[in-house]
Protein backbone atom coordinates (compact mmCIF):
# COMPACT_ATOMS: atom_id res chain seq x y z
CA UNK A 1 0.00 0.00 0.00
CA UNK A 2 2.54 2.61 -1.07
CA UNK A 3 -0.07 4.99 -2.45
CA UNK A 4 -0.54 7.64 0.20
CA UNK A 5 -2.44 10.88 0.56
CA UNK A 6 0.37 12.88 -0.99
CA UNK A 7 0.01 10.93 -4.24
CA UNK A 8 -3.75 11.45 -4.27
CA UNK A 9 -3.19 15.14 -3.71
CA UNK A 10 -0.73 15.29 -6.60
CA UNK A 11 -2.93 13.27 -8.91
CA UNK A 12 -6.15 15.03 -8.11
CA UNK A 13 -4.51 18.39 -7.71
CA UNK A 14 -1.79 19.46 -10.09
CA UNK A 15 -2.71 16.93 -12.73
CA UNK A 16 -6.35 17.88 -12.64
CA UNK A 17 -5.77 21.60 -12.72
CA UNK A 18 -7.92 22.99 -15.53
CA UNK A 19 -5.42 25.83 -16.09
CA UNK A 20 -2.86 23.36 -17.46
CA UNK A 21 -4.32 23.84 -20.94
CA UNK A 22 -5.08 27.13 -22.66
CA UNK A 23 -8.57 27.33 -24.22
CA UNK A 24 -7.04 27.04 -27.70
CA UNK A 25 -4.99 23.96 -26.76
CA UNK A 26 -7.96 22.33 -25.03
CA UNK A 27 -10.10 22.90 -28.12
CA UNK A 28 -7.37 21.47 -30.37
CA UNK A 29 -7.07 18.33 -28.22
CA UNK A 30 -10.87 17.89 -28.12
CA UNK A 31 -11.17 18.14 -31.91
CA UNK A 32 -8.23 15.81 -32.47
CA UNK A 33 -9.66 13.29 -30.01
CA UNK A 34 -13.08 13.27 -31.68
CA UNK A 35 -11.69 13.02 -35.23
CA UNK A 36 -9.20 10.28 -34.32
CA UNK A 37 -11.85 8.27 -32.45
CA UNK A 38 -14.27 8.62 -35.39
CA UNK A 39 -11.72 7.23 -37.84
CA UNK A 40 -10.62 4.45 -35.48
CA UNK A 41 -14.22 3.37 -34.87
CA UNK A 42 -14.97 3.40 -38.60
CA UNK A 43 -11.94 1.15 -39.10
CA UNK A 44 -13.20 -1.13 -36.32
CA UNK A 45 -16.56 -1.34 -38.05
CA UNK A 46 -14.75 -2.32 -41.24
CA UNK A 47 -13.59 -5.52 -39.50
CA UNK A 48 -17.14 -6.53 -38.55
CA UNK A 49 -19.00 -8.93 -40.82
CA UNK A 50 -22.69 -9.47 -40.11
CA UNK A 51 -22.78 -13.09 -41.43
CA UNK A 52 -19.87 -14.11 -39.17
CA UNK A 53 -21.47 -12.40 -36.20
CA UNK A 54 -24.71 -14.28 -36.86
CA UNK A 55 -22.85 -17.58 -37.24
CA UNK A 56 -21.15 -17.21 -33.86
CA UNK A 57 -24.37 -16.04 -32.22
CA UNK A 58 -26.11 -19.19 -33.45
CA UNK A 59 -23.48 -21.19 -31.52
CA UNK A 60 -22.75 -18.65 -28.79
CA UNK A 61 -20.63 -20.72 -26.39
CA UNK A 62 -17.31 -19.16 -27.37
CA UNK A 63 -18.67 -15.61 -27.56
CA UNK A 64 -20.55 -15.96 -24.25
CA UNK A 65 -17.45 -17.18 -22.42
CA UNK A 66 -15.36 -14.45 -24.02
CA UNK A 67 -17.80 -11.72 -23.02
CA UNK A 68 -18.00 -13.16 -19.51
CA UNK A 69 -14.24 -12.86 -19.23
CA UNK A 70 -14.28 -9.34 -20.73
CA UNK A 71 -16.98 -7.84 -18.53
CA UNK A 72 -16.36 -9.84 -15.36
CA UNK A 73 -12.58 -10.16 -15.07
CA UNK A 74 -11.44 -6.70 -16.16
CA UNK A 75 -13.91 -4.52 -14.20
CA UNK A 76 -13.37 -6.63 -11.07
CA UNK A 77 -9.59 -6.39 -11.52
CA UNK A 78 -9.83 -2.61 -11.88
CA UNK A 79 -11.99 -2.42 -8.75
CA UNK A 80 -9.55 -4.51 -6.69
CA UNK A 81 -6.54 -2.46 -7.84
CA UNK A 82 -8.30 0.80 -7.03
CA UNK A 83 -8.93 -0.55 -3.52
CA UNK A 84 -5.40 -1.91 -3.10
CA UNK A 85 -3.73 1.35 -4.15
CA UNK A 86 -6.35 3.49 -2.38
CA UNK A 87 -7.12 5.66 -5.38
CA UNK A 88 -9.73 8.38 -4.99
CA UNK A 89 -11.74 10.82 -7.07
CA UNK A 90 -11.27 11.06 -10.83
CA UNK A 91 -8.18 8.85 -10.67
CA UNK A 92 -10.28 5.97 -9.34
CA UNK A 93 -12.98 6.58 -11.95
CA UNK A 94 -10.32 6.63 -14.68
CA UNK A 95 -9.02 3.17 -13.71
CA UNK A 96 -12.56 1.79 -13.46
CA UNK A 97 -13.41 3.15 -16.91
CA UNK A 98 -10.26 1.50 -18.30
CA UNK A 99 -11.37 -1.79 -16.78
CA UNK A 100 -14.94 -1.52 -18.10
CA UNK A 101 -13.99 -0.64 -21.68
CA UNK A 102 -14.60 -3.18 -24.46
CA UNK A 103 -11.89 -4.67 -26.63
CA UNK A 104 -10.45 -2.78 -29.58
CA UNK A 105 -9.06 -3.42 -33.06
CA UNK A 106 -5.58 -3.92 -31.59
CA UNK A 107 -6.79 -7.14 -29.97
CA UNK A 108 -7.60 -8.53 -33.45
CA UNK A 109 -3.99 -8.00 -34.53
CA UNK A 110 -2.70 -9.58 -31.33
CA UNK A 111 -5.01 -12.56 -31.83
CA UNK A 112 -3.59 -12.96 -35.33
CA UNK A 113 -0.06 -12.79 -33.93
CA UNK A 114 -0.75 -15.61 -31.50
CA UNK A 115 -2.53 -17.82 -34.09
CA UNK A 116 -5.94 -17.24 -32.60
CA UNK A 117 -9.44 -17.74 -34.02
CA UNK A 118 -9.88 -14.55 -36.05
CA UNK A 119 -13.62 -14.98 -36.52
CA UNK A 120 -14.11 -15.26 -32.77
CA UNK A 121 -11.77 -12.31 -32.20
CA UNK A 122 -13.66 -10.01 -34.53
CA UNK A 123 -17.07 -11.15 -33.27
CA UNK A 124 -15.99 -10.69 -29.66
CA UNK A 125 -14.72 -7.17 -30.41
CA UNK A 126 -17.99 -6.39 -32.20
CA UNK A 127 -20.24 -7.74 -29.46
CA UNK A 128 -18.27 -6.21 -26.59
CA UNK A 129 -18.36 -2.81 -28.32
CA UNK A 130 -22.13 -2.98 -28.80
CA UNK A 131 -22.71 -4.24 -25.25
CA UNK A 132 -20.56 -1.43 -23.86
CA UNK A 133 -23.50 0.93 -24.34
CA UNK A 134 -25.27 -0.74 -21.45
CA UNK A 135 -22.51 -2.57 -19.61
CA UNK A 136 -20.12 0.35 -18.99
CA UNK A 137 -22.63 2.60 -17.16
CA UNK A 138 -24.03 -0.44 -15.30
CA UNK A 139 -20.62 -1.68 -14.13
CA UNK A 140 -19.50 1.81 -13.11
CA UNK A 141 -22.74 2.21 -11.14
CA UNK A 142 -22.17 -1.11 -9.36
CA UNK A 143 -18.50 -0.66 -8.48
CA UNK A 144 -18.70 3.03 -7.57
CA UNK A 145 -21.11 2.17 -4.76
CA UNK A 146 -18.14 0.99 -2.72
CA UNK A 147 -16.44 4.40 -2.81
CA UNK A 148 -17.70 7.32 -0.69
CA UNK A 149 -18.79 10.34 -2.77
CA UNK A 150 -17.66 8.65 -6.01
CA UNK A 151 -21.12 7.69 -7.19
CA UNK A 152 -22.14 11.29 -7.78
CA UNK A 153 -18.86 12.08 -9.56
CA UNK A 154 -19.48 9.71 -12.48
CA UNK A 155 -21.12 11.50 -15.46
CA UNK A 156 -23.32 8.57 -16.51
CA UNK A 157 -25.29 10.61 -19.02
CA UNK A 158 -22.21 11.98 -20.78
CA UNK A 159 -20.58 8.53 -20.85
CA UNK A 160 -23.76 7.05 -22.36
CA UNK A 161 -23.89 9.80 -24.99
CA UNK A 162 -20.23 9.15 -25.85
CA UNK A 163 -20.94 5.43 -26.27
CA UNK A 164 -23.96 6.09 -28.48
CA UNK A 165 -21.83 8.36 -30.65
CA UNK A 166 -19.22 5.63 -31.25
CA UNK A 167 -21.89 3.34 -32.66
CA UNK A 168 -22.46 5.75 -35.56
CA UNK A 169 -18.94 5.51 -37.08
CA UNK A 170 -18.90 1.83 -36.21
CA UNK A 171 -22.11 1.38 -38.22
CA UNK A 172 -20.57 3.31 -41.11
CA UNK A 173 -17.63 0.89 -41.06
CA UNK A 174 -19.97 -2.12 -41.13
CA UNK A 175 -21.75 -0.70 -44.20
CA UNK A 176 -18.41 -0.04 -45.93
CA UNK A 177 -17.30 -3.61 -45.23
CA UNK A 178 -20.57 -4.97 -46.58
CA UNK A 179 -20.71 -2.98 -49.81
CA UNK A 180 -17.04 -2.04 -50.39
CA UNK A 181 -14.96 -4.82 -48.81
CA UNK A 182 -11.77 -3.84 -50.67
CA UNK A 183 -11.99 -0.31 -49.26
CA UNK A 184 -12.67 -1.73 -45.80
CA UNK A 185 -9.26 -3.43 -45.65
CA UNK A 186 -7.48 -0.18 -46.52
CA UNK A 187 -9.54 1.82 -44.01
CA UNK A 188 -8.75 -0.70 -41.26
CA UNK A 189 -5.00 -0.18 -41.64
CA UNK A 190 -5.41 3.58 -42.07
CA UNK A 191 -7.35 3.65 -38.80
CA UNK A 192 -4.56 1.87 -36.95
CA UNK A 193 -1.94 4.23 -38.40
CA UNK A 194 -4.01 7.28 -37.47
CA UNK A 195 -4.47 5.89 -33.97
CA UNK A 196 -0.69 5.58 -33.55
CA UNK A 197 -0.08 9.08 -34.95
CA UNK A 198 -2.82 10.66 -32.83
CA UNK A 199 -1.36 9.13 -29.66
CA UNK A 200 2.04 10.57 -30.53
CA UNK A 201 0.61 14.01 -31.34
CA UNK A 202 -1.44 14.04 -28.13
CA UNK A 203 1.62 13.26 -26.01
CA UNK A 204 3.78 15.84 -27.78
CA UNK A 205 1.18 18.63 -27.65
CA UNK A 206 0.32 17.86 -24.03
CA UNK A 207 3.98 17.73 -23.04
CA UNK A 208 4.57 21.14 -24.60
CA UNK A 209 1.55 22.54 -22.76
CA UNK A 210 2.16 21.14 -19.28
CA UNK A 211 5.81 20.09 -19.15
CA UNK A 212 6.72 18.11 -16.04
CA UNK A 213 3.12 17.49 -14.96
CA UNK A 214 3.00 14.71 -17.53
CA UNK A 215 5.36 12.69 -15.33
CA UNK A 216 2.53 12.18 -12.84
CA UNK A 217 1.07 9.67 -15.28
CA UNK A 218 4.17 7.52 -14.72
CA UNK A 219 3.88 7.38 -10.94
CA UNK A 220 4.63 3.94 -9.39
CA UNK A 221 0.99 3.16 -8.46
CA UNK A 222 -0.40 4.00 -11.90
CA UNK A 223 2.39 2.11 -13.66
CA UNK A 224 1.79 -0.89 -11.38
CA UNK A 225 -1.90 -0.83 -12.34
CA UNK A 226 -0.98 -0.52 -16.03
CA UNK A 227 1.17 -3.64 -15.69
CA UNK A 228 -1.11 -5.76 -13.50
CA UNK A 229 -4.50 -5.16 -15.13
CA UNK A 230 -3.81 -6.40 -18.69
CA UNK A 231 -1.65 -9.28 -17.39
CA UNK A 232 -4.56 -10.38 -15.19
CA UNK A 233 -6.87 -10.18 -18.19
CA UNK A 234 -4.59 -12.27 -20.40
CA UNK A 235 -4.17 -14.88 -17.65
CA UNK A 236 -7.78 -15.23 -16.54
CA UNK A 237 -9.09 -15.04 -20.10
CA UNK A 238 -7.07 -18.16 -20.89
CA UNK A 239 -7.94 -19.87 -17.58
CA UNK A 240 -11.69 -19.28 -17.90
CA UNK A 241 -11.81 -20.47 -21.51
CA UNK A 242 -9.78 -23.56 -20.49
CA UNK A 243 -12.26 -24.34 -17.73
CA UNK A 244 -15.06 -24.32 -20.30
CA UNK A 245 -12.93 -26.49 -22.62
CA UNK A 246 -12.70 -24.19 -25.60
CA UNK A 247 -10.24 -25.15 -28.32
CA UNK A 248 -6.64 -23.99 -28.00
CA UNK A 249 -7.02 -21.33 -30.68
CA UNK A 250 -10.12 -19.99 -28.96
CA UNK A 251 -8.38 -19.92 -25.58
CA UNK A 252 -5.57 -17.80 -26.95
CA UNK A 253 -8.10 -15.52 -28.64
CA UNK A 254 -10.13 -15.02 -25.47
CA UNK A 255 -6.94 -14.28 -23.56
CA UNK A 256 -5.93 -11.52 -26.00
CA UNK A 257 -9.42 -10.07 -26.22
CA UNK A 258 -9.87 -10.01 -22.44
CA UNK A 259 -6.58 -8.32 -21.61
CA UNK A 260 -6.59 -5.79 -24.47
CA UNK A 261 -8.84 -2.77 -23.89
CA UNK A 262 -10.02 -0.07 -26.30
CA UNK A 263 -7.76 2.72 -25.01
CA UNK A 264 -8.80 5.40 -27.57
CA UNK A 265 -12.40 4.97 -26.42
CA UNK A 266 -11.38 5.21 -22.76
CA UNK A 267 -9.33 8.34 -23.37
CA UNK A 268 -12.14 9.96 -25.38
CA UNK A 269 -14.68 9.29 -22.64
CA UNK A 270 -12.38 10.85 -20.04
CA UNK A 271 -11.74 13.89 -22.24
CA UNK A 272 -15.30 14.48 -23.39
CA UNK A 273 -17.43 13.36 -20.43
CA UNK A 274 -15.49 15.20 -17.71
CA UNK A 275 -14.74 18.88 -17.24
CA UNK A 276 -11.11 19.93 -17.94
CA UNK A 277 -10.55 20.88 -14.30
CA UNK A 278 -11.73 17.41 -13.26
CA UNK A 279 -9.71 15.23 -15.62
CA UNK A 280 -6.67 17.37 -16.50
CA UNK A 281 -3.91 15.12 -17.89
CA UNK A 282 -5.53 11.86 -16.83
CA UNK A 283 -7.18 11.42 -20.22
CA UNK A 284 -3.70 10.48 -21.51
CA UNK A 285 -3.24 7.67 -19.00
CA UNK A 286 -5.13 5.08 -21.11
CA UNK A 287 -2.39 5.44 -23.74
CA UNK A 288 0.26 4.70 -21.11
CA UNK A 289 -1.85 1.73 -20.08
CA UNK A 290 -2.23 0.71 -23.73
CA UNK A 291 1.52 0.80 -24.32
CA UNK A 292 2.11 -1.54 -21.38
CA UNK A 293 -0.68 -3.94 -22.45
CA UNK A 294 0.84 -4.04 -25.94
CA UNK A 295 4.34 -4.81 -24.60
CA UNK A 296 2.99 -7.62 -22.43
CA UNK A 297 1.04 -9.05 -25.36
CA UNK A 298 4.13 -8.94 -27.59
CA UNK A 299 6.08 -10.87 -24.93
CA UNK A 300 3.33 -13.53 -24.83
CA UNK A 301 3.29 -13.76 -28.63
CA UNK A 302 7.08 -14.12 -28.76
CA UNK A 303 6.97 -16.85 -26.09
CA UNK A 304 4.24 -18.70 -27.98
CA UNK A 305 6.05 -18.40 -31.32
CA UNK A 306 9.28 -19.57 -29.71
CA UNK A 307 7.50 -22.56 -28.19
CA UNK A 308 5.93 -23.33 -31.56
CA UNK A 309 9.30 -23.11 -33.32
CA UNK A 310 10.97 -25.33 -30.70
CA UNK A 311 8.32 -28.04 -30.94
CA UNK A 312 8.36 -28.06 -34.73
CA UNK A 313 12.14 -28.39 -34.90
CA UNK A 314 12.59 -30.98 -32.18
CA UNK A 315 10.21 -33.48 -33.78
CA UNK A 316 7.85 -33.51 -30.80
CA UNK A 317 4.14 -33.96 -31.30
CA UNK A 318 3.19 -30.33 -31.62
CA UNK A 319 0.27 -29.25 -33.80
CA UNK A 320 0.42 -25.75 -35.31
CA UNK A 321 -2.69 -23.63 -34.88
CA UNK A 322 -3.83 -24.30 -38.43
CA UNK A 323 -3.88 -28.06 -37.71
CA UNK A 324 -5.49 -27.95 -34.26
CA UNK A 325 -9.02 -27.89 -35.60
CA UNK A 326 -8.28 -30.72 -38.06
CA UNK A 327 -7.00 -32.88 -35.22
CA UNK A 328 -10.10 -32.10 -33.21
CA UNK A 329 -12.29 -33.05 -36.17
CA UNK A 330 -10.46 -36.32 -36.67
CA UNK A 331 -10.83 -37.32 -33.04
CA UNK A 332 -14.47 -36.29 -32.72
CA UNK A 333 -15.67 -37.14 -36.20
CA UNK A 334 -17.28 -33.71 -36.68
CA UNK A 335 -17.23 -31.57 -39.76
CA UNK A 336 -15.71 -28.14 -40.26
CA UNK A 337 -19.12 -26.56 -39.85
CA UNK A 338 -19.53 -28.12 -36.42
CA UNK A 339 -16.25 -26.62 -35.27
Short mmCIF file of C-alpha atoms in Angstrom, two decimals, residues 31 40 50-51 53 60 66 79 82 87 120 127 165-166 169 206-207 217 234 263 278 313-315 326:
data_model
loop_
_atom_site.label_atom_id
_atom_site.label_comp_id
_atom_site.label_asym_id
_atom_site.label_seq_id
_atom_site.Cartn_x
_atom_site.Cartn_y
_atom_site.Cartn_z
CA UNK A 31 -11.17 18.14 -31.91
CA UNK A 40 -10.62 4.45 -35.48
CA UNK A 50 -22.69 -9.47 -40.11
CA UNK A 51 -22.78 -13.09 -41.43
CA UNK A 53 -21.47 -12.40 -36.20
CA UNK A 60 -22.75 -18.65 -28.79
CA UNK A 66 -15.36 -14.45 -24.02
CA UNK A 79 -11.99 -2.42 -8.75
CA UNK A 82 -8.30 0.80 -7.03
CA UNK A 87 -7.12 5.66 -5.38
CA UNK A 120 -14.11 -15.26 -32.77
CA UNK A 127 -20.24 -7.74 -29.46
CA UNK A 165 -21.83 8.36 -30.65
CA UNK A 166 -19.22 5.63 -31.25
CA UNK A 169 -18.94 5.51 -37.08
CA UNK A 206 0.32 17.86 -24.03
CA UNK A 207 3.98 17.73 -23.04
CA UNK A 217 1.07 9.67 -15.28
CA UNK A 234 -4.59 -12.27 -20.40
CA UNK A 263 -7.76 2.72 -25.01
CA UNK A 278 -11.73 17.41 -13.26
CA UNK A 313 12.14 -28.39 -34.90
CA UNK A 314 12.59 -30.98 -32.18
CA UNK A 315 10.21 -33.48 -33.78
CA UNK A 326 -8.28 -30.72 -38.06
#
